[in-house]
mmCIF file of C-alpha atoms and ligand atoms in Angstrom:
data_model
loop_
_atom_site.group_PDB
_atom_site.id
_atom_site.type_symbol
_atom_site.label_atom_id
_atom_site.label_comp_id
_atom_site.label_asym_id
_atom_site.label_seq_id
_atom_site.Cartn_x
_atom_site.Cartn_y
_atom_site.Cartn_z
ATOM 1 C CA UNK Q 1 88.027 -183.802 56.869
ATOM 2 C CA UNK Q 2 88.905 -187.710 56.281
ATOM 3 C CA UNK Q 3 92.864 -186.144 56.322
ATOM 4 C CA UNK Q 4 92.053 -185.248 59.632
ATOM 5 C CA UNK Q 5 90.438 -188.233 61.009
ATOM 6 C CA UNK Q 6 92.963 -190.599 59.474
ATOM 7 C CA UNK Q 7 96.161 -187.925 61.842
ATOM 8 C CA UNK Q 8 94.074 -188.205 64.726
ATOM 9 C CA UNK Q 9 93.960 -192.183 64.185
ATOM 10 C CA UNK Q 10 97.175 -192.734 62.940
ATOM 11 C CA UNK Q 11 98.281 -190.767 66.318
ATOM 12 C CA UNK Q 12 96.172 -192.274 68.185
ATOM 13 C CA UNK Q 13 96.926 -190.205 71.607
ATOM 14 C CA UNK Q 14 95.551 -186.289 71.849
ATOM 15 C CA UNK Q 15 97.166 -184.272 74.430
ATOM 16 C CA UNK Q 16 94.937 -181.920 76.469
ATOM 17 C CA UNK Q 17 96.671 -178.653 77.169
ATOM 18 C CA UNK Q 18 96.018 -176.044 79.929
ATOM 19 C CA UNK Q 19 98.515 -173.239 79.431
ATOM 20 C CA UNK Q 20 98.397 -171.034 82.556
ATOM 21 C CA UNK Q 21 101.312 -168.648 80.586
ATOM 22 C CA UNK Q 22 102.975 -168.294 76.735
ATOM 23 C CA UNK Q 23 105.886 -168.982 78.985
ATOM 24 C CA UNK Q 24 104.915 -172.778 78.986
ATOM 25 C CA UNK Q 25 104.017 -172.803 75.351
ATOM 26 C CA UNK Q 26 108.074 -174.137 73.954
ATOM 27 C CA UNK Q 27 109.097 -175.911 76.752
ATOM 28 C CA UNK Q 28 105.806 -178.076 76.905
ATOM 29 C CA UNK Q 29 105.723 -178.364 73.271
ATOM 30 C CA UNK Q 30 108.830 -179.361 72.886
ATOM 31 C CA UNK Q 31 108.063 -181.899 75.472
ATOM 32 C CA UNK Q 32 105.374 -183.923 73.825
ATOM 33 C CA UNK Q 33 106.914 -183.527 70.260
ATOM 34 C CA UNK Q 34 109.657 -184.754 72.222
ATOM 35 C CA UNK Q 35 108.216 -187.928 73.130
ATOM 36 C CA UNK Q 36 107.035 -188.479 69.763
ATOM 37 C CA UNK Q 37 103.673 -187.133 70.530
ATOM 38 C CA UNK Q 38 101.442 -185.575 67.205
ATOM 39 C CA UNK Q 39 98.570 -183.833 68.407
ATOM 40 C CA UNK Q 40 98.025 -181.102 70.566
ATOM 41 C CA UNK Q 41 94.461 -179.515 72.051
ATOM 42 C CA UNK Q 42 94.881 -176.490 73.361
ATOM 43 C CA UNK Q 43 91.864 -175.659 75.852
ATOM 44 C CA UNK Q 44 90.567 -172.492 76.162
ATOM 45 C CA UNK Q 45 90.036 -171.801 79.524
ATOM 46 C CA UNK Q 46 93.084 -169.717 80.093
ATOM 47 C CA UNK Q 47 93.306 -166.142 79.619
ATOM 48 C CA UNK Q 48 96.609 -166.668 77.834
ATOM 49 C CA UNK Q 49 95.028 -169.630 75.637
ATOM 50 C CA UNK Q 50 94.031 -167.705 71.954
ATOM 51 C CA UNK Q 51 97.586 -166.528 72.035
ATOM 52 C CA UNK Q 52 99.072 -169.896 73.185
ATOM 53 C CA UNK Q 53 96.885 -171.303 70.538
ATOM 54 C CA UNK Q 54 98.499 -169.081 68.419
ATOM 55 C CA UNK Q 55 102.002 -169.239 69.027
ATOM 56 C CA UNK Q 56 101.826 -173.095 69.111
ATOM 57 C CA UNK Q 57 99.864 -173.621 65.796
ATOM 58 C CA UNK Q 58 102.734 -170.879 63.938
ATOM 59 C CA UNK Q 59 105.785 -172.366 65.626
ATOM 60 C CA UNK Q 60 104.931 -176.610 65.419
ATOM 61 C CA UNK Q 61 103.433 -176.598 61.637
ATOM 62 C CA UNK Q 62 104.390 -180.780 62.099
ATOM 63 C CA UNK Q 63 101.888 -181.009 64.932
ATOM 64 C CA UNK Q 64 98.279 -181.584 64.763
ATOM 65 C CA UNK Q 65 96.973 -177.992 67.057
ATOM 66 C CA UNK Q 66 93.214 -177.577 67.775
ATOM 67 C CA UNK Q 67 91.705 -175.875 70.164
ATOM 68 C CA UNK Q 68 89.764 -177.872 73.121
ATOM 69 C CA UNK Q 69 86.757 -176.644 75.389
ATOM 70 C CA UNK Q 70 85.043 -174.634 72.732
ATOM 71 C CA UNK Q 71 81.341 -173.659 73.681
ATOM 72 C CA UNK Q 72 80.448 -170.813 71.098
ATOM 73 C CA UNK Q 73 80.807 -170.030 67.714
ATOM 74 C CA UNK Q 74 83.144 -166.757 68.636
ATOM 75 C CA UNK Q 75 85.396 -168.636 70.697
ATOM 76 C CA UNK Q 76 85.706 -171.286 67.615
ATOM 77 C CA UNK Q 77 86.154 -168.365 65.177
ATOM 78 C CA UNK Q 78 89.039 -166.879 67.309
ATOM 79 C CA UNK Q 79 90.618 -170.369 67.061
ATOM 80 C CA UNK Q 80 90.441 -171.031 63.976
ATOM 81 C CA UNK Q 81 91.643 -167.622 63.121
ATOM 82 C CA UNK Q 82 94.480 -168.570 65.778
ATOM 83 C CA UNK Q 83 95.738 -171.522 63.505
ATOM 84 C CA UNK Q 84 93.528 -174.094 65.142
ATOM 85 C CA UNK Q 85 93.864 -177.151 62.798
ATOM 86 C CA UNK Q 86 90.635 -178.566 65.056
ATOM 87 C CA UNK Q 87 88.113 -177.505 67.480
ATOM 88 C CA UNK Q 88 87.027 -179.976 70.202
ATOM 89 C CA UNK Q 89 83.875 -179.129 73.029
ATOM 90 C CA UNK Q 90 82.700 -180.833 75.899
ATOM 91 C CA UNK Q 91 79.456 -180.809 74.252
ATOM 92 C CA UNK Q 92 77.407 -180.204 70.984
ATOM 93 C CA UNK Q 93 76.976 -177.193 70.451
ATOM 94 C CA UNK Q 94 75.117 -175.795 67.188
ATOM 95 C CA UNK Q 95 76.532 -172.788 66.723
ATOM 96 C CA UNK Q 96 79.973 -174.171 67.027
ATOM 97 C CA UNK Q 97 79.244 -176.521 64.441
ATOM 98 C CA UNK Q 98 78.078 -173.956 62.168
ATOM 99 C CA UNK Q 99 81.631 -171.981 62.750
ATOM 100 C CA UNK Q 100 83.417 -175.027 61.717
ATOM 101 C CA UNK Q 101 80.959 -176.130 59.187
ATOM 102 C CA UNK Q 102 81.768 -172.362 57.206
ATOM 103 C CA UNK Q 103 85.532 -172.730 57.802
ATOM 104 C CA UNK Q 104 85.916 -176.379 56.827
ATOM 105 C CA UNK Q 105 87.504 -177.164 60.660
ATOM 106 C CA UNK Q 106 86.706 -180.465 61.610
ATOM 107 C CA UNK Q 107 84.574 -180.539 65.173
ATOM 108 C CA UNK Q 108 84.868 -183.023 68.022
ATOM 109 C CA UNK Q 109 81.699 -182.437 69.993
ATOM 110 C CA UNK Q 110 81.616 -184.064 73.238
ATOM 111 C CA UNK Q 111 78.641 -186.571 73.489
ATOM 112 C CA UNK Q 112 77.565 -189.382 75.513
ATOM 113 C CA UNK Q 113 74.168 -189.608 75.235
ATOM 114 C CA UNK Q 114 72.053 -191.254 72.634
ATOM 115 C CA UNK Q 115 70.536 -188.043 71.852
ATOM 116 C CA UNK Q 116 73.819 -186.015 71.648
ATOM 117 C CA UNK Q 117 74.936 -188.610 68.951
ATOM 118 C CA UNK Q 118 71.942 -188.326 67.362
ATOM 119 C CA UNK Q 119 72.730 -184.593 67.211
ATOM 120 C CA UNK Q 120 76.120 -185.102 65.578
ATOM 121 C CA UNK Q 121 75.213 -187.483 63.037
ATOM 122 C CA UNK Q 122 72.423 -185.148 61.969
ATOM 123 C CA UNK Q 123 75.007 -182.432 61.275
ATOM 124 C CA UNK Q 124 77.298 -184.891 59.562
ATOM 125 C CA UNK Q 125 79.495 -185.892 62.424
ATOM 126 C CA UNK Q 126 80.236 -189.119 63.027
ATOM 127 C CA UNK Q 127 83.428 -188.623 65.002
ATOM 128 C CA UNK Q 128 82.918 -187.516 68.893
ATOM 129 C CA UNK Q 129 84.188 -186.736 72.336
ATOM 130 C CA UNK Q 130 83.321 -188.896 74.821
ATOM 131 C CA UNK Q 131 83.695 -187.060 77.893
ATOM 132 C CA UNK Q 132 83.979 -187.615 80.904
ATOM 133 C CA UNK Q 133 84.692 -191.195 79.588
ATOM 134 C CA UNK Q 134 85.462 -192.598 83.058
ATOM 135 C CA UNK Q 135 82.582 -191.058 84.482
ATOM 136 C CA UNK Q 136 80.149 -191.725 81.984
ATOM 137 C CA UNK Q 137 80.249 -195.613 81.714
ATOM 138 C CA UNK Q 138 84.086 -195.809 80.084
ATOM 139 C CA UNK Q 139 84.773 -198.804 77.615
ATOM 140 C CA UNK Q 140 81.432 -200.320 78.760
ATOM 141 C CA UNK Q 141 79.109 -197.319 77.380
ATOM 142 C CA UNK Q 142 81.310 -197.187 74.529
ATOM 143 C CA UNK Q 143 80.771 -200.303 73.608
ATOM 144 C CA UNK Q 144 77.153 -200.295 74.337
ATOM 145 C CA UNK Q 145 76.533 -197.403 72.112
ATOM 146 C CA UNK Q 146 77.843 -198.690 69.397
ATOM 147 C CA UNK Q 147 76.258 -201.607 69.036
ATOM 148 C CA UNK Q 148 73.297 -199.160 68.244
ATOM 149 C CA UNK Q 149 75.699 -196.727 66.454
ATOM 150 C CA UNK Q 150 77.924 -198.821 64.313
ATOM 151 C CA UNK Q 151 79.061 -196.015 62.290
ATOM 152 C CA UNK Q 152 80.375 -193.424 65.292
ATOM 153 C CA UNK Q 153 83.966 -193.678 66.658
ATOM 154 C CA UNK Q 154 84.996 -192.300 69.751
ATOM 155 C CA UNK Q 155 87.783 -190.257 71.198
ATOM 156 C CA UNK Q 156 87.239 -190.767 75.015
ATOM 157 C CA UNK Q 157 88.928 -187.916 77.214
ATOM 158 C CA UNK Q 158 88.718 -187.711 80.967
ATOM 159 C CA UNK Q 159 89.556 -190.189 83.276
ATOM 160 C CA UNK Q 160 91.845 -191.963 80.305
ATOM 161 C CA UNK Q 161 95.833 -192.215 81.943
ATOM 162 C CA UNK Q 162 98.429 -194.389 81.115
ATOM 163 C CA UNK Q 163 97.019 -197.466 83.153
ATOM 164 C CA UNK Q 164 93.945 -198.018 81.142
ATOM 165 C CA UNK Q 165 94.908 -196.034 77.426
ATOM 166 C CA UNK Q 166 95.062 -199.594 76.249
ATOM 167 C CA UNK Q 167 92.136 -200.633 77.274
ATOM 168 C CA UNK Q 168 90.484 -198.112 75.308
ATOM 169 C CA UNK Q 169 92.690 -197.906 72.129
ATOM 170 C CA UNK Q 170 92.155 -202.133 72.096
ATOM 171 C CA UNK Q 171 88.340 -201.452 70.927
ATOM 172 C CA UNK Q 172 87.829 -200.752 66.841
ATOM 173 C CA UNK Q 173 85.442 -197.981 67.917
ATOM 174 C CA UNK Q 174 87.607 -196.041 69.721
ATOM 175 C CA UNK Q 175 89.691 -193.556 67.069
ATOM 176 C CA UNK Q 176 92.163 -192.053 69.787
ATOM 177 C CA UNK Q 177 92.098 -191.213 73.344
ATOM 178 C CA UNK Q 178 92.452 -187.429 74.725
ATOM 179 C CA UNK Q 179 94.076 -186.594 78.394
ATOM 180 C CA UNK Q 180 96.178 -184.352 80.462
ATOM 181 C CA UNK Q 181 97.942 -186.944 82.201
ATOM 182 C CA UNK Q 182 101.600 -186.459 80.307
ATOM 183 C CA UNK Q 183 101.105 -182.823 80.302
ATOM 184 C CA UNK Q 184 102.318 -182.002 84.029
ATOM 185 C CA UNK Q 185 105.403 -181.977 85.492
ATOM 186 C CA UNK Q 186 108.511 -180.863 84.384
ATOM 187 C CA UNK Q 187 109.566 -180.724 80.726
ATOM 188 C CA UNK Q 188 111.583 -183.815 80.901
ATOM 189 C CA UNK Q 189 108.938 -185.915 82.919
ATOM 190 C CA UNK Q 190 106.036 -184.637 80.166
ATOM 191 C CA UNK Q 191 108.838 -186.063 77.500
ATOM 192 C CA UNK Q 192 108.845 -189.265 79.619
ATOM 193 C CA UNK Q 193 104.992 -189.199 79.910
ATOM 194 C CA UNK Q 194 104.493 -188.773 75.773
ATOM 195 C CA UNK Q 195 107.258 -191.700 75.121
ATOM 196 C CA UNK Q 196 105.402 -194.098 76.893
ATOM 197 C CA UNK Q 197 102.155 -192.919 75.681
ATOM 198 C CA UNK Q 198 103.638 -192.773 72.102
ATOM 199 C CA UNK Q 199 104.673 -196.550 72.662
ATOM 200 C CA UNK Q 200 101.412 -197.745 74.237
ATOM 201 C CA UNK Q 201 99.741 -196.350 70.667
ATOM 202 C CA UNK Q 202 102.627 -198.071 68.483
ATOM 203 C CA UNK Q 203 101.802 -201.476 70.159
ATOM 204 C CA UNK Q 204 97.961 -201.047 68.918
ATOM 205 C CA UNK Q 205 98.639 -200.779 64.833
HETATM 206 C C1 3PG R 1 89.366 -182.545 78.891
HETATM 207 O O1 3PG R 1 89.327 -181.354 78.799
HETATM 208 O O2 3PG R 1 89.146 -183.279 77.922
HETATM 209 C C2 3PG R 1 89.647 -183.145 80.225
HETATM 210 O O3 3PG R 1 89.783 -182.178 81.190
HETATM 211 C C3 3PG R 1 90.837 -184.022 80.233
HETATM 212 O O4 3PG R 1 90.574 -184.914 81.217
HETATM 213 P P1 3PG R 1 91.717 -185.493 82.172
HETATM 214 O O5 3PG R 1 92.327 -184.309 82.856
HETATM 215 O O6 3PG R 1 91.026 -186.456 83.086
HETATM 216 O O7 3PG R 1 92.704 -186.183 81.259
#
């Protein structure tokens, strides 16, 4: 588990994926790695996305692949049985712990309230999803919730671009940032997307 926060903050940036084909699987992949990028969530809202999940976890072993927008434990067994190295949600959700909990897959429920912390911490999780960060108070609520929860870091996602990644990365609390934003376009604007993104993170260390 600690292996896994320490990638995720050494990388610092986690692509969200939406694969509408397995065509887009390589070409995408090979984008972000690419760009120098070291994580990839792979959201399961797709028809295609188990397999893309699958194909993408067997064929980039060097990159970080989880599965995003988990919301049972079935869909989070699947993944994991997919090669999902992670398992991210837009909320908590029990039984989704309980998958990962079993499998030792590290969870990244999605929380913004108080009470959704509180959740997490009481299952062990002191790592979450902050989403939608821009929408939900960005940096500000961030920072206000951890002055009552010192020991949580965050991985915003949602509303987080290349304009204001900095902004985030710049405060302790903040482990990574997730987004979409250099995931679209064509393969060699995606590349362009992650080097910049992969740049922005270097300048934080
Ligand atoms: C997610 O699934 O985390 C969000 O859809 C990503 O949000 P974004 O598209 O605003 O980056």
């Amino acid at each position: 588990m600690d292996a896994f926060y320490k990638e995720i903050g050494a990388a610092k940036v986690v692509p969200v994926i939406v694969f509408s084909s397995l065509e887009e699987v390589v070409p995408v992949m090979d984008a972000l790695r690419g760009g120098g990028l070291k994580t990839a969530e792979i959201t399961l809202r797709t028809e295609c996305a188990q397999s893309a999940l699958r194909l993408a976890a067997e064929r980039y072993p060097d990159i970080l692949v989880g599965a995003g927008t988990v919301l049972d434990g079935e869909q989070a067994r699947r993944a994991i049985a997919n090669g999902a190295k992670f398992i991210v949600g837009p909320g908590f959700s029990r039984e989704v712990c309980d998958v990962c909990r079993e499998n030792g897959t590290p969870y990244l429920p999605g929380c913004v309230t108080p009470t959704e912390i509180i959740q997490a911490l009481s299952c062990g999780i002191s790592v979450v999803k902050f989403f939608p960060a821009g929408l939900y108070g960005g940096i500000g609520a961030i920072k206000a919730l951890s002055s009552v929860f010192p020991q949580v870091r965050f991985v915003p996602t949602g509303g987080v671009n290349a304009e204001n990644m900095e902004e985030y990365l710049a405060c302790k609390k903040v482990l990574a940032v997730g987004g979409s934003w250099m995931t679209k376009g064509t393969a060699e604007q995606i590349a362009h997307m992650s080097r910049e993104c992969a740049e922005k993170a270097e300048k934080q260390r």
